[in-house]
């Protein structure tokens, strides 16, 4: 029996470009702000930090400045990390920004929002919206 | 122990905080335009906002170079033939100002040297921009 995907297509880009703006995209979904606002705010933060705005240090700092709470995912030897799909299944309430390899994706109330389905990507850590 | 000398590499980091971060696009553009890190960052940020893509996206830096008098050269490769590597390019282009596109980043190449923090001599070149004076 096919399992229903918890992935929902989401693209807040004003020109509907499907581009490498996942940091802006994920933060838009997690904060409710529009693309232009998030782009401008992380651009300003990146300038202060002297790092590109989509770099990990910058979006982490941005989320922390917005009171998101960091959670690491310690993994014991021999056990696997949760995937985006399994995380969504077990977190049916709340808003989370998940870090996967070279990407971030927002999960809200049991569904994850992105251009593509990252169901099988391993989650390394996540931020929780208070 | 003697340090290995990397052919053509000149250590270069224009980052105002001297951070070793993923700002390869900004670094390369600083070197070939003579503009400082802050100026390049803000210019790319503005251009990215207009184009609605991230400031270090290839769409942005390509447009930035187009506006600075650079001309693109593709490197067509026949089946079975390997792409040129950075070191080969340096030896064949001892003069001139170029931006080399390699996997994951771009490199500034000026008069037979490339300016960055790491050894890219074995990186294959996918295409390059040449400064036309």
PDB file of C-alpha atoms in Angstrom:
ATOM      1  CA  UNK A   1       0.000   0.000   0.000  1.00  0.00           C
ATOM      2  CA  UNK A   2       1.373   3.408  -0.939  1.00  0.00           C
ATOM      3  CA  UNK A   3       2.201   5.720   1.962  1.00  0.00           C
ATOM      4  CA  UNK A   4       0.862   9.226   1.605  1.00  0.00           C
ATOM      5  CA  UNK A   5       3.653  11.758   1.274  1.00  0.00           C
ATOM      6  CA  UNK A   6       3.905  14.485   3.853  1.00  0.00           C
ATOM      7  CA  UNK A   7       5.627  16.766   1.324  1.00  0.00           C
ATOM      8  CA  UNK A   8       3.802  19.886   0.182  1.00  0.00           C
ATOM      9  CA  UNK A   9       5.023  22.014  -2.686  1.00  0.00           C
ATOM     10  CA  UNK A  10       5.991  25.467  -1.461  1.00  0.00           C
ATOM     11  CA  UNK A  11       7.661  28.262  -3.372  1.00  0.00           C
ATOM     12  CA  UNK A  12       7.482  31.783  -1.920  1.00  0.00           C
ATOM     13  CA  UNK A  13       9.889  33.157  -4.562  1.00  0.00           C
ATOM     14  CA  UNK A  14       8.205  36.289  -6.001  1.00  0.00           C
ATOM     15  CA  UNK A  15       9.188  35.272  -9.545  1.00  0.00           C
ATOM     16  CA  UNK A  16       8.401  31.618  -8.824  1.00  0.00           C
ATOM     17  CA  UNK A  17      11.985  30.714  -9.656  1.00  0.00           C
ATOM     18  CA  UNK A  18      13.030  27.244  -8.605  1.00  0.00           C
ATOM     19  CA  UNK A  19      16.497  28.245  -7.533  1.00  0.00           C
ATOM     20  CA  UNK A  20      18.974  27.604  -4.713  1.00  0.00           C
ATOM     21  CA  UNK A  21      17.160  29.859  -2.257  1.00  0.00           C
ATOM     22  CA  UNK A  22      16.228  27.119   0.221  1.00  0.00           C
ATOM     23  CA  UNK A  23      17.411  29.195   3.167  1.00  0.00           C
ATOM     24  CA  UNK A  24      15.022  32.021   2.299  1.00  0.00           C
ATOM     25  CA  UNK A  25      12.271  29.550   1.417  1.00  0.00           C
ATOM     26  CA  UNK A  26      12.526  27.625   4.672  1.00  0.00           C
ATOM     27  CA  UNK A  27      12.678  30.763   6.790  1.00  0.00           C
ATOM     28  CA  UNK A  28       9.671  32.237   4.966  1.00  0.00           C
ATOM     29  CA  UNK A  29       7.634  29.188   5.875  1.00  0.00           C
ATOM     30  CA  UNK A  30       8.884  29.059   9.443  1.00  0.00           C
ATOM     31  CA  UNK A  31       8.415  32.759  10.213  1.00  0.00           C
ATOM     32  CA  UNK A  32       5.476  33.706   8.000  1.00  0.00           C
ATOM     33  CA  UNK A  33       7.518  36.524   6.456  1.00  0.00           C
ATOM     34  CA  UNK A  34       7.655  37.087   2.690  1.00  0.00           C
ATOM     35  CA  UNK A  35      10.640  36.314   0.450  1.00  0.00           C
ATOM     36  CA  UNK A  36      11.783  39.927   0.011  1.00  0.00           C
ATOM     37  CA  UNK A  37      11.765  40.547   3.764  1.00  0.00           C
ATOM     38  CA  UNK A  38      13.690  37.395   4.627  1.00  0.00           C
ATOM     39  CA  UNK A  39      16.194  37.937   1.812  1.00  0.00           C
ATOM     40  CA  UNK A  40      16.840  41.494   2.983  1.00  0.00           C
ATOM     41  CA  UNK A  41      17.150  40.530   6.640  1.00  0.00           C
ATOM     42  CA  UNK A  42      19.558  37.630   6.147  1.00  0.00           C
ATOM     43  CA  UNK A  43      21.463  39.721   3.612  1.00  0.00           C
ATOM     44  CA  UNK A  44      21.976  42.379   6.263  1.00  0.00           C
ATOM     45  CA  UNK A  45      22.993  39.794   8.846  1.00  0.00           C
ATOM     46  CA  UNK A  46      25.427  38.174   6.416  1.00  0.00           C
ATOM     47  CA  UNK A  47      26.983  41.569   5.764  1.00  0.00           C
ATOM     48  CA  UNK A  48      27.508  42.096   9.485  1.00  0.00           C
ATOM     49  CA  UNK A  49      28.949  38.599   9.896  1.00  0.00           C
ATOM     50  CA  UNK A  50      30.983  38.840   6.668  1.00  0.00           C
ATOM     51  CA  UNK A  51      29.570  35.596   5.361  1.00  0.00           C
ATOM     52  CA  UNK A  52      27.208  34.802   2.470  1.00  0.00           C
ATOM     53  CA  UNK A  53      23.570  34.927   3.634  1.00  0.00           C
ATOM     54  CA  UNK A  54      22.835  31.318   2.757  1.00  0.00           C
ATOM     55  CA  UNK A  55      25.834  30.119   4.744  1.00  0.00           C
ATOM     56  CA  UNK A  56      25.042  27.957   7.785  1.00  0.00           C
ATOM     57  CA  UNK A  57      26.407  30.394  10.370  1.00  0.00           C
ATOM     58  CA  UNK A  58      24.118  33.121   9.068  1.00  0.00           C
ATOM     59  CA  UNK A  59      20.802  31.282   8.924  1.00  0.00           C
ATOM     60  CA  UNK A  60      21.512  29.693  12.314  1.00  0.00           C
ATOM     61  CA  UNK A  61      22.169  33.111  13.803  1.00  0.00           C
ATOM     62  CA  UNK A  62      19.031  34.437  12.129  1.00  0.00           C
ATOM     63  CA  UNK A  63      16.886  31.693  13.630  1.00  0.00           C
ATOM     64  CA  UNK A  64      18.458  32.161  17.056  1.00  0.00           C
ATOM     65  CA  UNK A  65      17.809  35.911  16.825  1.00  0.00           C
ATOM     66  CA  UNK A  66      14.175  34.989  16.165  1.00  0.00           C
ATOM     67  CA  UNK A  67      14.093  32.816  19.299  1.00  0.00           C
ATOM     68  CA  UNK A  68      14.117  29.456  17.546  1.00  0.00           C
ATOM     69  CA  UNK A  69      15.462  26.702  19.788  1.00  0.00           C
ATOM     70  CA  UNK A  70      18.251  24.456  18.576  1.00  0.00           C
ATOM     71  CA  UNK A  71      18.054  20.673  18.970  1.00  0.00           C
ATOM     72  CA  UNK A  72      20.934  18.388  18.080  1.00  0.00           C
ATOM     73  CA  UNK A  73      20.202  14.804  17.076  1.00  0.00           C
ATOM     74  CA  UNK A  74      22.761  12.561  18.729  1.00  0.00           C
ATOM     75  CA  UNK A  75      23.017   9.224  16.994  1.00  0.00           C
ATOM     76  CA  UNK A  76      24.425   6.137  18.602  1.00  0.00           C
ATOM     77  CA  UNK A  77      26.874   4.022  16.663  1.00  0.00           C
ATOM     78  CA  UNK A  78      25.011   1.607  14.436  1.00  0.00           C
ATOM     79  CA  UNK A  79      21.699   3.467  14.497  1.00  0.00           C
ATOM     80  CA  UNK A  80      20.399   5.668  11.710  1.00  0.00           C
ATOM     81  CA  UNK A  81      19.408   9.304  11.794  1.00  0.00           C
ATOM     82  CA  UNK A  82      15.737  10.143  11.371  1.00  0.00           C
ATOM     83  CA  UNK A  83      14.689  11.122   7.877  1.00  0.00           C
ATOM     84  CA  UNK A  84      12.626  14.151   6.952  1.00  0.00           C
ATOM     85  CA  UNK A  85       9.622  11.880   6.413  1.00  0.00           C
ATOM     86  CA  UNK A  86       9.980  10.097   9.750  1.00  0.00           C
ATOM     87  CA  UNK A  87      10.543  13.409  11.537  1.00  0.00           C
ATOM     88  CA  UNK A  88       7.321  14.780  10.038  1.00  0.00           C
ATOM     89  CA  UNK A  89       5.430  11.663  11.098  1.00  0.00           C
ATOM     90  CA  UNK A  90       6.551  12.030  14.692  1.00  0.00           C
ATOM     91  CA  UNK A  91       6.201  15.829  14.941  1.00  0.00           C
ATOM     92  CA  UNK A  92       2.603  16.517  13.990  1.00  0.00           C
ATOM     93  CA  UNK A  93       2.417  19.751  15.958  1.00  0.00           C
ATOM     94  CA  UNK A  94       4.797  22.689  15.766  1.00  0.00           C
ATOM     95  CA  UNK A  95       7.128  24.398  13.335  1.00  0.00           C
ATOM     96  CA  UNK A  96      10.645  23.144  12.766  1.00  0.00           C
ATOM     97  CA  UNK A  97      13.545  23.985  10.466  1.00  0.00           C
ATOM     98  CA  UNK A  98      15.383  20.779   9.623  1.00  0.00           C
ATOM     99  CA  UNK A  99      19.019  20.637   8.555  1.00  0.00           C
ATOM    100  CA  UNK A 100      19.789  17.934   6.031  1.00  0.00           C
ATOM    101  CA  UNK A 101      22.871  17.563   3.847  1.00  0.00           C
ATOM    102  CA  UNK A 102      23.521  20.882   2.063  1.00  0.00           C
ATOM    103  CA  UNK A 103      19.921  21.978   2.556  1.00  0.00           C
ATOM    104  CA  UNK A 104      17.292  23.103   5.049  1.00  0.00           C
ATOM    105  CA  UNK A 105      13.572  22.429   4.939  1.00  0.00           C
ATOM    106  CA  UNK A 106      10.692  23.554   7.126  1.00  0.00           C
ATOM    107  CA  UNK A 107       8.309  21.073   8.717  1.00  0.00           C
ATOM    108  CA  UNK A 108       5.047  22.363  10.105  1.00  0.00           C
ATOM    109  CA  UNK A 109       2.345  20.358  11.829  1.00  0.00           C
ATOM    110  CA  UNK A 110       3.511  17.081  10.348  1.00  0.00           C
ATOM    111  CA  UNK A 111       4.123  18.265   6.792  1.00  0.00           C
ATOM    112  CA  UNK A 112       7.307  19.545   5.177  1.00  0.00           C
ATOM    113  CA  UNK A 113       7.292  22.326   2.623  1.00  0.00           C
ATOM    114  CA  UNK A 114       9.711  22.581  -0.264  1.00  0.00           C
ATOM    115  CA  UNK A 115      10.182  22.493  -4.039  1.00  0.00           C
ATOM    116  CA  UNK A 116      11.206  18.845  -3.998  1.00  0.00           C
ATOM    117  CA  UNK A 117      10.518  15.901  -1.776  1.00  0.00           C
ATOM    118  CA  UNK A 118      13.411  15.375   0.644  1.00  0.00           C
ATOM    119  CA  UNK A 119      11.597  12.524   2.409  1.00  0.00           C
ATOM    120  CA  UNK A 120      14.609  10.231   2.592  1.00  0.00           C
ATOM    121  CA  UNK A 121      17.188  12.847   3.600  1.00  0.00           C
ATOM    122  CA  UNK A 122      18.737  12.334   7.014  1.00  0.00           C
ATOM    123  CA  UNK A 123      18.100  15.077   9.570  1.00  0.00           C
ATOM    124  CA  UNK A 124      21.276  16.253  11.319  1.00  0.00           C
ATOM    125  CA  UNK A 125      19.696  18.788  13.655  1.00  0.00           C
ATOM    126  CA  UNK A 126      16.729  21.100  13.807  1.00  0.00           C
ATOM    127  CA  UNK A 127      15.407  24.385  15.138  1.00  0.00           C
ATOM    128  CA  UNK A 128      12.042  24.604  16.837  1.00  0.00           C
ATOM    129  CA  UNK A 129       9.812  27.644  16.712  1.00  0.00           C
ATOM    130  CA  UNK A 130       8.837  28.629  20.268  1.00  0.00           C
TER     131      UNK A 130
ATOM    132  CA  UNK B   1      59.531  20.251   7.148  1.00  0.00           C
ATOM    133  CA  UNK B   2      59.336  22.235   3.935  1.00  0.00           C
ATOM    134  CA  UNK B   3      55.894  23.438   2.912  1.00  0.00           C
ATOM    135  CA  UNK B   4      54.664  22.278  -0.444  1.00  0.00           C
ATOM    136  CA  UNK B   5      54.548  25.102  -2.964  1.00  0.00           C
ATOM    137  CA  UNK B   6      51.428  25.055  -5.081  1.00  0.00           C
ATOM    138  CA  UNK B   7      52.024  26.164  -8.643  1.00  0.00           C
ATOM    139  CA  UNK B   8      50.341  29.473  -9.393  1.00  0.00           C
ATOM    140  CA  UNK B   9      48.523  29.816  -6.069  1.00  0.00           C
ATOM    141  CA  UNK B  10      48.685  33.153  -4.304  1.00  0.00           C
ATOM    142  CA  UNK B  11      47.025  33.066  -0.889  1.00  0.00           C
ATOM    143  CA  UNK B  12      44.324  35.703  -0.959  1.00  0.00           C
ATOM    144  CA  UNK B  13      41.551  36.480   1.486  1.00  0.00           C
ATOM    145  CA  UNK B  14      39.880  39.888   1.200  1.00  0.00           C
ATOM    146  CA  UNK B  15      37.265  39.011   3.848  1.00  0.00           C
ATOM    147  CA  UNK B  16      37.248  41.977   6.293  1.00  0.00           C
ATOM    148  CA  UNK B  17      37.209  39.581   9.252  1.00  0.00           C
ATOM    149  CA  UNK B  18      39.646  37.250   7.491  1.00  0.00           C
ATOM    150  CA  UNK B  19      37.086  34.473   7.822  1.00  0.00           C
ATOM    151  CA  UNK B  20      37.723  31.338   5.848  1.00  0.00           C
ATOM    152  CA  UNK B  21      34.149  30.923   4.751  1.00  0.00           C
ATOM    153  CA  UNK B  22      32.208  29.976   1.632  1.00  0.00           C
ATOM    154  CA  UNK B  23      32.620  33.388   0.034  1.00  0.00           C
ATOM    155  CA  UNK B  24      34.600  32.145  -2.973  1.00  0.00           C
ATOM    156  CA  UNK B  25      32.438  34.128  -5.382  1.00  0.00           C
ATOM    157  CA  UNK B  26      32.999  37.387  -3.502  1.00  0.00           C
ATOM    158  CA  UNK B  27      36.704  36.644  -3.103  1.00  0.00           C
ATOM    159  CA  UNK B  28      37.188  36.022  -6.807  1.00  0.00           C
ATOM    160  CA  UNK B  29      35.238  39.113  -7.845  1.00  0.00           C
ATOM    161  CA  UNK B  30      37.229  41.276  -5.427  1.00  0.00           C
ATOM    162  CA  UNK B  31      40.454  40.206  -7.086  1.00  0.00           C
ATOM    163  CA  UNK B  32      39.421  40.756 -10.692  1.00  0.00           C
ATOM    164  CA  UNK B  33      37.520  44.028 -10.177  1.00  0.00           C
ATOM    165  CA  UNK B  34      39.717  45.640  -7.515  1.00  0.00           C
ATOM    166  CA  UNK B  35      36.607  46.338  -5.436  1.00  0.00           C
ATOM    167  CA  UNK B  36      36.562  45.528  -1.723  1.00  0.00           C
ATOM    168  CA  UNK B  37      34.618  42.690  -0.069  1.00  0.00           C
ATOM    169  CA  UNK B  38      31.871  44.928   1.313  1.00  0.00           C
ATOM    170  CA  UNK B  39      31.218  46.551  -2.072  1.00  0.00           C
ATOM    171  CA  UNK B  40      31.055  43.232  -3.898  1.00  0.00           C
ATOM    172  CA  UNK B  41      28.787  41.731  -1.228  1.00  0.00           C
ATOM    173  CA  UNK B  42      26.347  44.638  -1.384  1.00  0.00           C
ATOM    174  CA  UNK B  43      26.349  44.768  -5.176  1.00  0.00           C
ATOM    175  CA  UNK B  44      25.632  41.029  -5.453  1.00  0.00           C
ATOM    176  CA  UNK B  45      22.986  41.297  -2.742  1.00  0.00           C
ATOM    177  CA  UNK B  46      21.227  44.058  -4.676  1.00  0.00           C
ATOM    178  CA  UNK B  47      21.458  42.177  -7.962  1.00  0.00           C
ATOM    179  CA  UNK B  48      20.226  38.983  -6.313  1.00  0.00           C
ATOM    180  CA  UNK B  49      17.251  40.859  -4.893  1.00  0.00           C
ATOM    181  CA  UNK B  50      16.329  42.123  -8.350  1.00  0.00           C
ATOM    182  CA  UNK B  51      16.729  38.678  -9.911  1.00  0.00           C
ATOM    183  CA  UNK B  52      15.151  36.884  -6.911  1.00  0.00           C
ATOM    184  CA  UNK B  53      18.021  34.464  -6.473  1.00  0.00           C
ATOM    185  CA  UNK B  54      20.724  34.180  -3.831  1.00  0.00           C
ATOM    186  CA  UNK B  55      23.598  36.668  -4.222  1.00  0.00           C
ATOM    187  CA  UNK B  56      26.254  34.013  -4.825  1.00  0.00           C
ATOM    188  CA  UNK B  57      24.144  32.146  -7.393  1.00  0.00           C
ATOM    189  CA  UNK B  58      25.851  31.733 -10.758  1.00  0.00           C
ATOM    190  CA  UNK B  59      23.096  33.768 -12.418  1.00  0.00           C
ATOM    191  CA  UNK B  60      24.116  36.747 -10.285  1.00  0.00           C
ATOM    192  CA  UNK B  61      27.894  36.624 -10.624  1.00  0.00           C
ATOM    193  CA  UNK B  62      27.622  35.958 -14.348  1.00  0.00           C
ATOM    194  CA  UNK B  63      25.444  39.039 -14.788  1.00  0.00           C
ATOM    195  CA  UNK B  64      27.849  41.017 -12.609  1.00  0.00           C
ATOM    196  CA  UNK B  65      30.799  40.012 -14.792  1.00  0.00           C
ATOM    197  CA  UNK B  66      28.852  40.801 -17.962  1.00  0.00           C
ATOM    198  CA  UNK B  67      28.473  44.335 -16.634  1.00  0.00           C
ATOM    199  CA  UNK B  68      32.186  44.622 -15.909  1.00  0.00           C
ATOM    200  CA  UNK B  69      33.455  43.954 -19.418  1.00  0.00           C
ATOM    201  CA  UNK B  70      34.100  40.232 -19.112  1.00  0.00           C
ATOM    202  CA  UNK B  71      33.442  37.845 -21.996  1.00  0.00           C
ATOM    203  CA  UNK B  72      32.520  34.224 -21.484  1.00  0.00           C
ATOM    204  CA  UNK B  73      34.358  31.349 -23.126  1.00  0.00           C
ATOM    205  CA  UNK B  74      32.857  27.907 -22.965  1.00  0.00           C
ATOM    206  CA  UNK B  75      35.143  24.884 -22.996  1.00  0.00           C
ATOM    207  CA  UNK B  76      33.578  22.287 -25.255  1.00  0.00           C
ATOM    208  CA  UNK B  77      34.918  18.840 -24.553  1.00  0.00           C
ATOM    209  CA  UNK B  78      34.684  15.920 -26.935  1.00  0.00           C
ATOM    210  CA  UNK B  79      33.645  12.567 -25.620  1.00  0.00           C
ATOM    211  CA  UNK B  80      36.580  10.755 -24.065  1.00  0.00           C
ATOM    212  CA  UNK B  81      38.664  13.917 -23.707  1.00  0.00           C
ATOM    213  CA  UNK B  82      39.283  15.391 -20.264  1.00  0.00           C
ATOM    214  CA  UNK B  83      38.623  18.999 -19.377  1.00  0.00           C
ATOM    215  CA  UNK B  84      41.636  21.272 -18.826  1.00  0.00           C
ATOM    216  CA  UNK B  85      42.717  21.702 -15.233  1.00  0.00           C
ATOM    217  CA  UNK B  86      43.571  24.917 -13.438  1.00  0.00           C
ATOM    218  CA  UNK B  87      47.310  24.352 -13.603  1.00  0.00           C
ATOM    219  CA  UNK B  88      47.157  23.729 -17.355  1.00  0.00           C
ATOM    220  CA  UNK B  89      45.129  26.893 -17.827  1.00  0.00           C
ATOM    221  CA  UNK B  90      47.651  28.950 -15.860  1.00  0.00           C
ATOM    222  CA  UNK B  91      50.535  27.705 -17.984  1.00  0.00           C
ATOM    223  CA  UNK B  92      48.648  28.435 -21.195  1.00  0.00           C
ATOM    224  CA  UNK B  93      47.434  31.894 -20.071  1.00  0.00           C
ATOM    225  CA  UNK B  94      50.419  33.687 -18.501  1.00  0.00           C
ATOM    226  CA  UNK B  95      48.847  37.105 -19.034  1.00  0.00           C
ATOM    227  CA  UNK B  96      45.343  38.465 -18.661  1.00  0.00           C
ATOM    228  CA  UNK B  97      42.538  38.485 -16.086  1.00  0.00           C
ATOM    229  CA  UNK B  98      40.118  35.591 -15.921  1.00  0.00           C
ATOM    230  CA  UNK B  99      37.424  34.015 -13.793  1.00  0.00           C
ATOM    231  CA  UNK B 100      37.571  30.236 -13.953  1.00  0.00           C
ATOM    232  CA  UNK B 101      34.484  28.167 -13.268  1.00  0.00           C
ATOM    233  CA  UNK B 102      35.340  24.963 -11.416  1.00  0.00           C
ATOM    234  CA  UNK B 103      33.118  22.571  -9.472  1.00  0.00           C
ATOM    235  CA  UNK B 104      31.454  24.401  -6.595  1.00  0.00           C
ATOM    236  CA  UNK B 105      33.225  27.736  -6.914  1.00  0.00           C
ATOM    237  CA  UNK B 106      34.960  30.268  -9.136  1.00  0.00           C
ATOM    238  CA  UNK B 107      38.591  31.351  -9.130  1.00  0.00           C
ATOM    239  CA  UNK B 108      40.276  34.623 -10.020  1.00  0.00           C
ATOM    240  CA  UNK B 109      43.233  34.147 -12.326  1.00  0.00           C
ATOM    241  CA  UNK B 110      45.520  37.106 -13.057  1.00  0.00           C
ATOM    242  CA  UNK B 111      48.684  36.931 -15.133  1.00  0.00           C
ATOM    243  CA  UNK B 112      49.255  33.240 -14.643  1.00  0.00           C
ATOM    244  CA  UNK B 113      48.403  33.083 -10.939  1.00  0.00           C
ATOM    245  CA  UNK B 114      45.181  32.291  -9.132  1.00  0.00           C
ATOM    246  CA  UNK B 115      44.101  33.998  -5.967  1.00  0.00           C
ATOM    247  CA  UNK B 116      42.312  32.072  -3.277  1.00  0.00           C
ATOM    248  CA  UNK B 117      43.025  30.127  -0.084  1.00  0.00           C
ATOM    249  CA  UNK B 118      43.285  26.563  -1.295  1.00  0.00           C
ATOM    250  CA  UNK B 119      44.924  24.393  -3.915  1.00  0.00           C
ATOM    251  CA  UNK B 120      42.680  23.997  -6.964  1.00  0.00           C
ATOM    252  CA  UNK B 121      45.390  22.942  -9.425  1.00  0.00           C
ATOM    253  CA  UNK B 122      43.706  19.621 -10.192  1.00  0.00           C
ATOM    254  CA  UNK B 123      40.211  21.071 -10.548  1.00  0.00           C
ATOM    255  CA  UNK B 124      38.648  20.788 -13.989  1.00  0.00           C
ATOM    256  CA  UNK B 125      37.530  24.022 -15.676  1.00  0.00           C
ATOM    257  CA  UNK B 126      34.013  24.128 -17.087  1.00  0.00           C
ATOM    258  CA  UNK B 127      34.283  27.568 -18.665  1.00  0.00           C
ATOM    259  CA  UNK B 128      35.865  30.930 -18.028  1.00  0.00           C
ATOM    260  CA  UNK B 129      35.357  34.670 -18.269  1.00  0.00           C
ATOM    261  CA  UNK B 130      38.027  36.909 -19.732  1.00  0.00           C
ATOM    262  CA  UNK B 131      38.437  40.604 -18.911  1.00  0.00           C
ATOM    263  CA  UNK B 132      38.441  42.635 -22.119  1.00  0.00           C
ATOM    264  CA  UNK B 133      40.353  45.888 -21.834  1.00  0.00           C
TER     265      UNK B 133
END
